[in-house]
Amino acid sequence: MIAVLTGDLVDSTAMPAKDYQCAVNIMNDYLAKCQTRFAAKGEIYRGDSIQLIFKQPQHAMRAAIELRSLLFSTDATQAPLGITLSVGLGEQLIDGNKPSVSQGSAFTLSGRGLDSTPSGHISLHHEGGAFYDALVLATQFLDNVLYSHTQKQARVLFHYLSMNFPTHTQLANALSTSQQNVTKHLARIGADLIKAYVVFFEEKLNKESD
């Protein structure tokens, strides 16, 4: 089993050219980091869409949350950047160097899932059984929490995940703020529950992919 993460920028055609370029740059930079951190393969296509293949599927949802938070938290654009994201769990029948030349159920599930995902939200799609149905439901709760975050909260969450759940002091140093401020933000974004979801997702899918 692999995971495919597919995403489309929200209202990209209506963005000022500067904001659009900023969004593309963020996606390109994050794609490169995923290639190093998770050994993922990916590309940007159609100008405003991104797709990543995770041979280790447990990393896909962390990447989805990070990418959404990273785009939304930027203060370099006139308005917050949104992205619609779909994770598909399935097989890869044709293994290409890029998603565009690869095929399999994971790609179909991710692509079709993106079409049915509300704008700016995250969804999970699979071809498994009852366990994955429960994981889809948990992901819907996660998405509801993420969608309520402010830009400042999204920035804190991105660093919290990308630093792999650091201490409040470590996170405060990374964000150049106080520990008290970090603790307040983490409590308000439901960081403990988000961490529990990510850890559960990664542990269970790691076993499934062995």
PDB file of C-alpha atoms in Angstrom:
ATOM      1  CA  MET A   1       0.000   0.000   0.000  1.00  0.00           C
ATOM      2  CA  ILE A   2       1.095   3.553  -0.778  1.00  0.00           C
ATOM      3  CA  ALA A   3      -0.437   6.976  -0.169  1.00  0.00           C
ATOM      4  CA  VAL A   4      -1.013   9.688  -2.743  1.00  0.00           C
ATOM      5  CA  LEU A   5      -1.595  13.262  -1.635  1.00  0.00           C
ATOM      6  CA  THR A   6      -3.263  15.513  -4.200  1.00  0.00           C
ATOM      7  CA  GLY A   7      -3.983  19.202  -3.665  1.00  0.00           C
ATOM      8  CA  ASP A   8      -5.414  22.209  -5.490  1.00  0.00           C
ATOM      9  CA  LEU A   9      -4.979  25.834  -4.457  1.00  0.00           C
ATOM     10  CA  VAL A  10      -8.252  27.547  -3.585  1.00  0.00           C
ATOM     11  CA  ASP A  11      -9.361  30.278  -6.036  1.00  0.00           C
ATOM     12  CA  SER A  12      -5.947  30.431  -7.675  1.00  0.00           C
ATOM     13  CA  THR A  13      -7.307  32.086 -10.825  1.00  0.00           C
ATOM     14  CA  ALA A  14      -8.520  35.032  -8.763  1.00  0.00           C
ATOM     15  CA  MET A  15      -5.212  35.586  -6.951  1.00  0.00           C
ATOM     16  CA  PRO A  16      -2.969  38.544  -7.715  1.00  0.00           C
ATOM     17  CA  ALA A  17       0.063  37.369  -9.660  1.00  0.00           C
ATOM     18  CA  LYS A  18       2.363  38.030  -6.687  1.00  0.00           C
ATOM     19  CA  ASP A  19       0.224  35.916  -4.345  1.00  0.00           C
ATOM     20  CA  TYR A  20      -0.031  33.112  -6.867  1.00  0.00           C
ATOM     21  CA  GLN A  21       3.740  33.008  -7.295  1.00  0.00           C
ATOM     22  CA  CYS A  22       4.168  32.998  -3.524  1.00  0.00           C
ATOM     23  CA  ALA A  23       1.837  29.996  -3.225  1.00  0.00           C
ATOM     24  CA  VAL A  24       3.668  28.086  -5.946  1.00  0.00           C
ATOM     25  CA  ASN A  25       7.011  28.844  -4.308  1.00  0.00           C
ATOM     26  CA  ILE A  26       5.758  27.542  -0.960  1.00  0.00           C
ATOM     27  CA  MET A  27       4.485  24.343  -2.575  1.00  0.00           C
ATOM     28  CA  ASN A  28       7.755  23.838  -4.468  1.00  0.00           C
ATOM     29  CA  ASP A  29       9.821  24.320  -1.324  1.00  0.00           C
ATOM     30  CA  TYR A  30       7.626  21.977   0.694  1.00  0.00           C
ATOM     31  CA  LEU A  31       7.714  19.355  -2.050  1.00  0.00           C
ATOM     32  CA  ALA A  32      11.510  19.393  -1.915  1.00  0.00           C
ATOM     33  CA  LYS A  33      11.452  18.957   1.848  1.00  0.00           C
ATOM     34  CA  CYS A  34       9.089  15.989   1.556  1.00  0.00           C
ATOM     35  CA  GLN A  35      11.477  14.348  -0.874  1.00  0.00           C
ATOM     36  CA  THR A  36      14.215  14.574   1.755  1.00  0.00           C
ATOM     37  CA  ARG A  37      12.187  13.859   4.911  1.00  0.00           C
ATOM     38  CA  PHE A  38       9.847  11.180   3.623  1.00  0.00           C
ATOM     39  CA  ALA A  39      11.530   9.934   0.414  1.00  0.00           C
ATOM     40  CA  ALA A  40       8.378  11.084  -1.382  1.00  0.00           C
ATOM     41  CA  LYS A  41       8.113  11.716  -5.117  1.00  0.00           C
ATOM     42  CA  GLY A  42       6.084  14.671  -6.278  1.00  0.00           C
ATOM     43  CA  GLU A  43       5.419  17.441  -8.728  1.00  0.00           C
ATOM     44  CA  ILE A  44       3.399  20.572  -9.311  1.00  0.00           C
ATOM     45  CA  TYR A  45       1.101  20.295 -12.296  1.00  0.00           C
ATOM     46  CA  ARG A  46      -1.404  22.556 -14.060  1.00  0.00           C
ATOM     47  CA  GLY A  47       0.342  25.433 -12.303  1.00  0.00           C
ATOM     48  CA  ASP A  48      -1.775  25.340  -9.142  1.00  0.00           C
ATOM     49  CA  SER A  49      -1.923  21.665  -8.129  1.00  0.00           C
ATOM     50  CA  ILE A  50       0.466  19.384  -6.273  1.00  0.00           C
ATOM     51  CA  GLN A  51       0.738  15.608  -6.031  1.00  0.00           C
ATOM     52  CA  LEU A  52       3.021  13.500  -3.843  1.00  0.00           C
ATOM     53  CA  ILE A  53       3.590   9.737  -3.708  1.00  0.00           C
ATOM     54  CA  PHE A  54       4.457   8.242  -0.326  1.00  0.00           C
ATOM     55  CA  LYS A  55       5.862   4.722  -0.503  1.00  0.00           C
ATOM     56  CA  GLN A  56       5.660   4.921   3.303  1.00  0.00           C
ATOM     57  CA  PRO A  57       1.971   5.880   3.536  1.00  0.00           C
ATOM     58  CA  GLN A  58       2.083   6.750   7.217  1.00  0.00           C
ATOM     59  CA  HIS A  59       3.712  10.097   6.382  1.00  0.00           C
ATOM     60  CA  ALA A  60       0.982  11.379   4.050  1.00  0.00           C
ATOM     61  CA  MET A  61      -1.389  12.901   6.603  1.00  0.00           C
ATOM     62  CA  ARG A  62       1.350  14.721   8.511  1.00  0.00           C
ATOM     63  CA  ALA A  63       2.411  16.214   5.176  1.00  0.00           C
ATOM     64  CA  ALA A  64      -1.167  17.220   4.358  1.00  0.00           C
ATOM     65  CA  ILE A  65      -1.621  19.025   7.678  1.00  0.00           C
ATOM     66  CA  GLU A  66       1.769  20.714   7.408  1.00  0.00           C
ATOM     67  CA  LEU A  67       1.189  21.906   3.850  1.00  0.00           C
ATOM     68  CA  ARG A  68      -2.241  23.295   4.653  1.00  0.00           C
ATOM     69  CA  SER A  69      -0.918  25.068   7.754  1.00  0.00           C
ATOM     70  CA  LEU A  70       2.154  26.391   5.952  1.00  0.00           C
ATOM     71  CA  LEU A  71       0.168  27.940   3.116  1.00  0.00           C
ATOM     72  CA  PHE A  72      -2.558  29.345   5.343  1.00  0.00           C
ATOM     73  CA  SER A  73      -0.120  30.896   7.823  1.00  0.00           C
ATOM     74  CA  THR A  74       1.931  32.938   5.353  1.00  0.00           C
ATOM     75  CA  ASP A  75       1.703  36.694   5.820  1.00  0.00           C
ATOM     76  CA  ALA A  76       3.254  37.453   2.434  1.00  0.00           C
ATOM     77  CA  THR A  77      -0.073  37.520   0.560  1.00  0.00           C
ATOM     78  CA  GLN A  78      -3.061  39.845   0.521  1.00  0.00           C
ATOM     79  CA  ALA A  79      -5.350  37.082   1.790  1.00  0.00           C
ATOM     80  CA  PRO A  80      -4.699  33.723   3.476  1.00  0.00           C
ATOM     81  CA  LEU A  81      -3.848  30.900   1.082  1.00  0.00           C
ATOM     82  CA  GLY A  82      -6.151  27.915   1.042  1.00  0.00           C
ATOM     83  CA  ILE A  83      -5.644  24.471  -0.442  1.00  0.00           C
ATOM     84  CA  THR A  84      -7.939  21.479  -0.901  1.00  0.00           C
ATOM     85  CA  LEU A  85      -6.209  18.184  -0.110  1.00  0.00           C
ATOM     86  CA  SER A  86      -7.077  14.534  -0.664  1.00  0.00           C
ATOM     87  CA  VAL A  87      -5.127  11.504   0.585  1.00  0.00           C
ATOM     88  CA  GLY A  88      -5.698   8.205  -1.222  1.00  0.00           C
ATOM     89  CA  LEU A  89      -4.581   4.886   0.269  1.00  0.00           C
ATOM     90  CA  GLY A  90      -4.228   2.056  -2.226  1.00  0.00           C
ATOM     91  CA  GLU A  91      -1.943   0.308  -4.674  1.00  0.00           C
ATOM     92  CA  GLN A  92       0.536   1.520  -7.285  1.00  0.00           C
ATOM     93  CA  LEU A  93       0.405  -0.538 -10.477  1.00  0.00           C
ATOM     94  CA  ILE A  94       2.809   1.534 -12.572  1.00  0.00           C
ATOM     95  CA  ASP A  95       5.783   3.057 -10.770  1.00  0.00           C
ATOM     96  CA  GLY A  96       6.994   6.177 -12.536  1.00  0.00           C
ATOM     97  CA  ASN A  97       9.472   8.837 -11.533  1.00  0.00           C
ATOM     98  CA  LYS A  98       6.615  11.319 -11.253  1.00  0.00           C
ATOM     99  CA  PRO A  99       2.948  10.991 -10.220  1.00  0.00           C
ATOM    100  CA  SER A 100       1.843  11.926 -13.743  1.00  0.00           C
ATOM    101  CA  VAL A 101       3.366   8.746 -15.180  1.00  0.00           C
ATOM    102  CA  SER A 102       2.214   6.467 -12.330  1.00  0.00           C
ATOM    103  CA  GLN A 103      -1.040   4.543 -12.014  1.00  0.00           C
ATOM    104  CA  GLY A 104      -2.962   2.562  -9.434  1.00  0.00           C
ATOM    105  CA  SER A 105      -5.899   2.721  -7.061  1.00  0.00           C
ATOM    106  CA  ALA A 106      -4.153   5.188  -4.727  1.00  0.00           C
ATOM    107  CA  PHE A 107      -3.991   7.739  -7.557  1.00  0.00           C
ATOM    108  CA  THR A 108      -7.614   7.179  -8.550  1.00  0.00           C
ATOM    109  CA  LEU A 109      -8.845   7.441  -4.964  1.00  0.00           C
ATOM    110  CA  SER A 110      -6.844  10.593  -4.312  1.00  0.00           C
ATOM    111  CA  GLY A 111      -7.881  12.302  -7.546  1.00  0.00           C
ATOM    112  CA  ARG A 112     -11.571  11.441  -7.343  1.00  0.00           C
ATOM    113  CA  GLY A 113     -11.540  12.221  -3.646  1.00  0.00           C
ATOM    114  CA  LEU A 114     -10.220  15.697  -4.357  1.00  0.00           C
ATOM    115  CA  ASP A 115     -13.176  16.354  -6.665  1.00  0.00           C
ATOM    116  CA  SER A 116     -15.605  15.585  -3.828  1.00  0.00           C
ATOM    117  CA  THR A 117     -13.696  17.395  -1.060  1.00  0.00           C
ATOM    118  CA  PRO A 118     -15.103  20.786  -0.021  1.00  0.00           C
ATOM    119  CA  SER A 119     -12.863  23.708  -0.963  1.00  0.00           C
ATOM    120  CA  GLY A 120     -10.089  24.274   1.547  1.00  0.00           C
ATOM    121  CA  HIS A 121     -10.616  20.998   3.409  1.00  0.00           C
ATOM    122  CA  ILE A 122      -8.695  17.717   3.837  1.00  0.00           C
ATOM    123  CA  SER A 123     -10.149  14.260   3.115  1.00  0.00           C
ATOM    124  CA  LEU A 124      -9.034  10.623   3.268  1.00  0.00           C
ATOM    125  CA  HIS A 125     -10.030   7.863   0.827  1.00  0.00           C
ATOM    126  CA  HIS A 126      -9.265   4.151   0.824  1.00  0.00           C
ATOM    127  CA  GLU A 127     -10.146   0.707  -0.487  1.00  0.00           C
ATOM    128  CA  GLY A 128      -9.818  -1.063   2.860  1.00  0.00           C
ATOM    129  CA  GLY A 129     -12.308  -2.204   5.470  1.00  0.00           C
ATOM    130  CA  ALA A 130     -13.911  -1.067   8.718  1.00  0.00           C
ATOM    131  CA  PHE A 131     -10.682   0.217  10.268  1.00  0.00           C
ATOM    132  CA  TYR A 132     -10.167   2.637   7.385  1.00  0.00           C
ATOM    133  CA  ASP A 133     -13.801   3.735   7.578  1.00  0.00           C
ATOM    134  CA  ALA A 134     -13.130   4.712  11.196  1.00  0.00           C
ATOM    135  CA  LEU A 135      -9.955   6.520  10.142  1.00  0.00           C
ATOM    136  CA  VAL A 136     -11.939   8.495   7.565  1.00  0.00           C
ATOM    137  CA  LEU A 137     -14.336   9.590  10.320  1.00  0.00           C
ATOM    138  CA  ALA A 138     -11.433  10.607  12.568  1.00  0.00           C
ATOM    139  CA  THR A 139     -10.003  12.597   9.660  1.00  0.00           C
ATOM    140  CA  GLN A 140     -13.282  14.454   9.257  1.00  0.00           C
ATOM    141  CA  PHE A 141     -13.076  15.530  12.900  1.00  0.00           C
ATOM    142  CA  LEU A 142      -9.453  16.570  12.387  1.00  0.00           C
ATOM    143  CA  ASP A 143     -10.396  18.600   9.316  1.00  0.00           C
ATOM    144  CA  ASN A 144     -13.106  20.405  11.281  1.00  0.00           C
ATOM    145  CA  VAL A 145     -10.540  21.435  13.882  1.00  0.00           C
ATOM    146  CA  LEU A 146      -7.977  22.555  11.302  1.00  0.00           C
ATOM    147  CA  TYR A 147     -10.505  24.629   9.378  1.00  0.00           C
ATOM    148  CA  SER A 148     -11.183  26.768  12.462  1.00  0.00           C
ATOM    149  CA  HIS A 149      -7.558  27.801  12.975  1.00  0.00           C
ATOM    150  CA  THR A 150      -6.330  31.362  12.650  1.00  0.00           C
ATOM    151  CA  GLN A 151      -3.178  32.186  10.704  1.00  0.00           C
ATOM    152  CA  LYS A 152      -1.129  32.488  13.898  1.00  0.00           C
ATOM    153  CA  GLN A 153      -2.434  29.155  15.134  1.00  0.00           C
ATOM    154  CA  ALA A 154      -1.657  27.514  11.791  1.00  0.00           C
ATOM    155  CA  ARG A 155       1.924  28.792  12.015  1.00  0.00           C
ATOM    156  CA  VAL A 156       2.319  27.276  15.482  1.00  0.00           C
ATOM    157  CA  LEU A 157       0.853  23.977  14.311  1.00  0.00           C
ATOM    158  CA  PHE A 158       3.162  23.789  11.297  1.00  0.00           C
ATOM    159  CA  HIS A 159       6.246  24.140  13.469  1.00  0.00           C
ATOM    160  CA  TYR A 160       4.821  21.779  16.090  1.00  0.00           C
ATOM    161  CA  LEU A 161       4.468  19.045  13.478  1.00  0.00           C
ATOM    162  CA  SER A 162       7.582  19.756  11.394  1.00  0.00           C
ATOM    163  CA  MET A 163       9.716  19.790  14.562  1.00  0.00           C
ATOM    164  CA  ASN A 164       8.105  16.486  15.577  1.00  0.00           C
ATOM    165  CA  PHE A 165       6.282  17.675  18.696  1.00  0.00           C
ATOM    166  CA  PRO A 166       8.992  19.699  20.484  1.00  0.00           C
ATOM    167  CA  THR A 167       8.737  20.975  24.040  1.00  0.00           C
ATOM    168  CA  HIS A 168       6.959  24.269  24.559  1.00  0.00           C
ATOM    169  CA  THR A 169      10.311  25.912  25.244  1.00  0.00           C
ATOM    170  CA  GLN A 170      11.845  24.590  22.027  1.00  0.00           C
ATOM    171  CA  LEU A 171       8.822  25.710  20.040  1.00  0.00           C
ATOM    172  CA  ALA A 172       8.873  29.161  21.653  1.00  0.00           C
ATOM    173  CA  ASN A 173      12.535  29.571  20.696  1.00  0.00           C
ATOM    174  CA  ALA A 174      11.808  28.548  17.095  1.00  0.00           C
ATOM    175  CA  LEU A 175       8.950  31.038  16.865  1.00  0.00           C
ATOM    176  CA  SER A 176      10.758  33.820  18.764  1.00  0.00           C
ATOM    177  CA  THR A 177       7.964  34.139  21.289  1.00  0.00           C
ATOM    178  CA  SER A 178       7.300  33.272  24.917  1.00  0.00           C
ATOM    179  CA  GLN A 179       6.621  29.809  26.282  1.00  0.00           C
ATOM    180  CA  GLN A 180       3.368  31.093  27.753  1.00  0.00           C
ATOM    181  CA  ASN A 181       2.230  32.283  24.325  1.00  0.00           C
ATOM    182  CA  VAL A 182       3.063  28.917  22.758  1.00  0.00           C
ATOM    183  CA  THR A 183       1.226  27.037  25.511  1.00  0.00           C
ATOM    184  CA  LYS A 184      -1.837  29.216  24.942  1.00  0.00           C
ATOM    185  CA  HIS A 185      -1.842  28.628  21.196  1.00  0.00           C
ATOM    186  CA  LEU A 186      -1.312  24.871  21.521  1.00  0.00           C
ATOM    187  CA  ALA A 187      -4.246  24.605  23.908  1.00  0.00           C
ATOM    188  CA  ARG A 188      -6.512  26.602  21.617  1.00  0.00           C
ATOM    189  CA  ILE A 189      -5.692  24.577  18.484  1.00  0.00           C
ATOM    190  CA  GLY A 190      -6.250  21.232  20.194  1.00  0.00           C
ATOM    191  CA  ALA A 191      -2.598  20.260  19.740  1.00  0.00           C
ATOM    192  CA  ASP A 192      -2.803  17.224  22.026  1.00  0.00           C
ATOM    193  CA  LEU A 193      -5.641  15.732  19.980  1.00  0.00           C
ATOM    194  CA  ILE A 194      -3.925  16.541  16.673  1.00  0.00           C
ATOM    195  CA  LYS A 195      -0.755  14.883  17.944  1.00  0.00           C
ATOM    196  CA  ALA A 196      -2.754  11.827  19.055  1.00  0.00           C
ATOM    197  CA  TYR A 197      -4.345  11.571  15.599  1.00  0.00           C
ATOM    198  CA  VAL A 198      -1.028  11.893  13.738  1.00  0.00           C
ATOM    199  CA  VAL A 199       0.738   9.376  15.982  1.00  0.00           C
ATOM    200  CA  PHE A 200      -2.153   6.912  15.640  1.00  0.00           C
ATOM    201  CA  PHE A 201      -2.258   7.336  11.858  1.00  0.00           C
ATOM    202  CA  GLU A 202       1.485   6.832  11.530  1.00  0.00           C
ATOM    203  CA  GLU A 203       1.701   3.842  13.870  1.00  0.00           C
ATOM    204  CA  LYS A 204      -1.208   1.960  12.297  1.00  0.00           C
ATOM    205  CA  LEU A 205      -0.240   2.609   8.679  1.00  0.00           C
ATOM    206  CA  ASN A 206       3.357   1.767   9.401  1.00  0.00           C
ATOM    207  CA  LYS A 207       2.211  -1.689  10.502  1.00  0.00           C
ATOM    208  CA  GLU A 208      -0.105  -2.021   7.498  1.00  0.00           C
ATOM    209  CA  SER A 209       2.698  -1.196   5.043  1.00  0.00           C
ATOM    210  CA  ASP A 210       5.218  -3.660   6.559  1.00  0.00           C
TER     211      ASP A 210
END
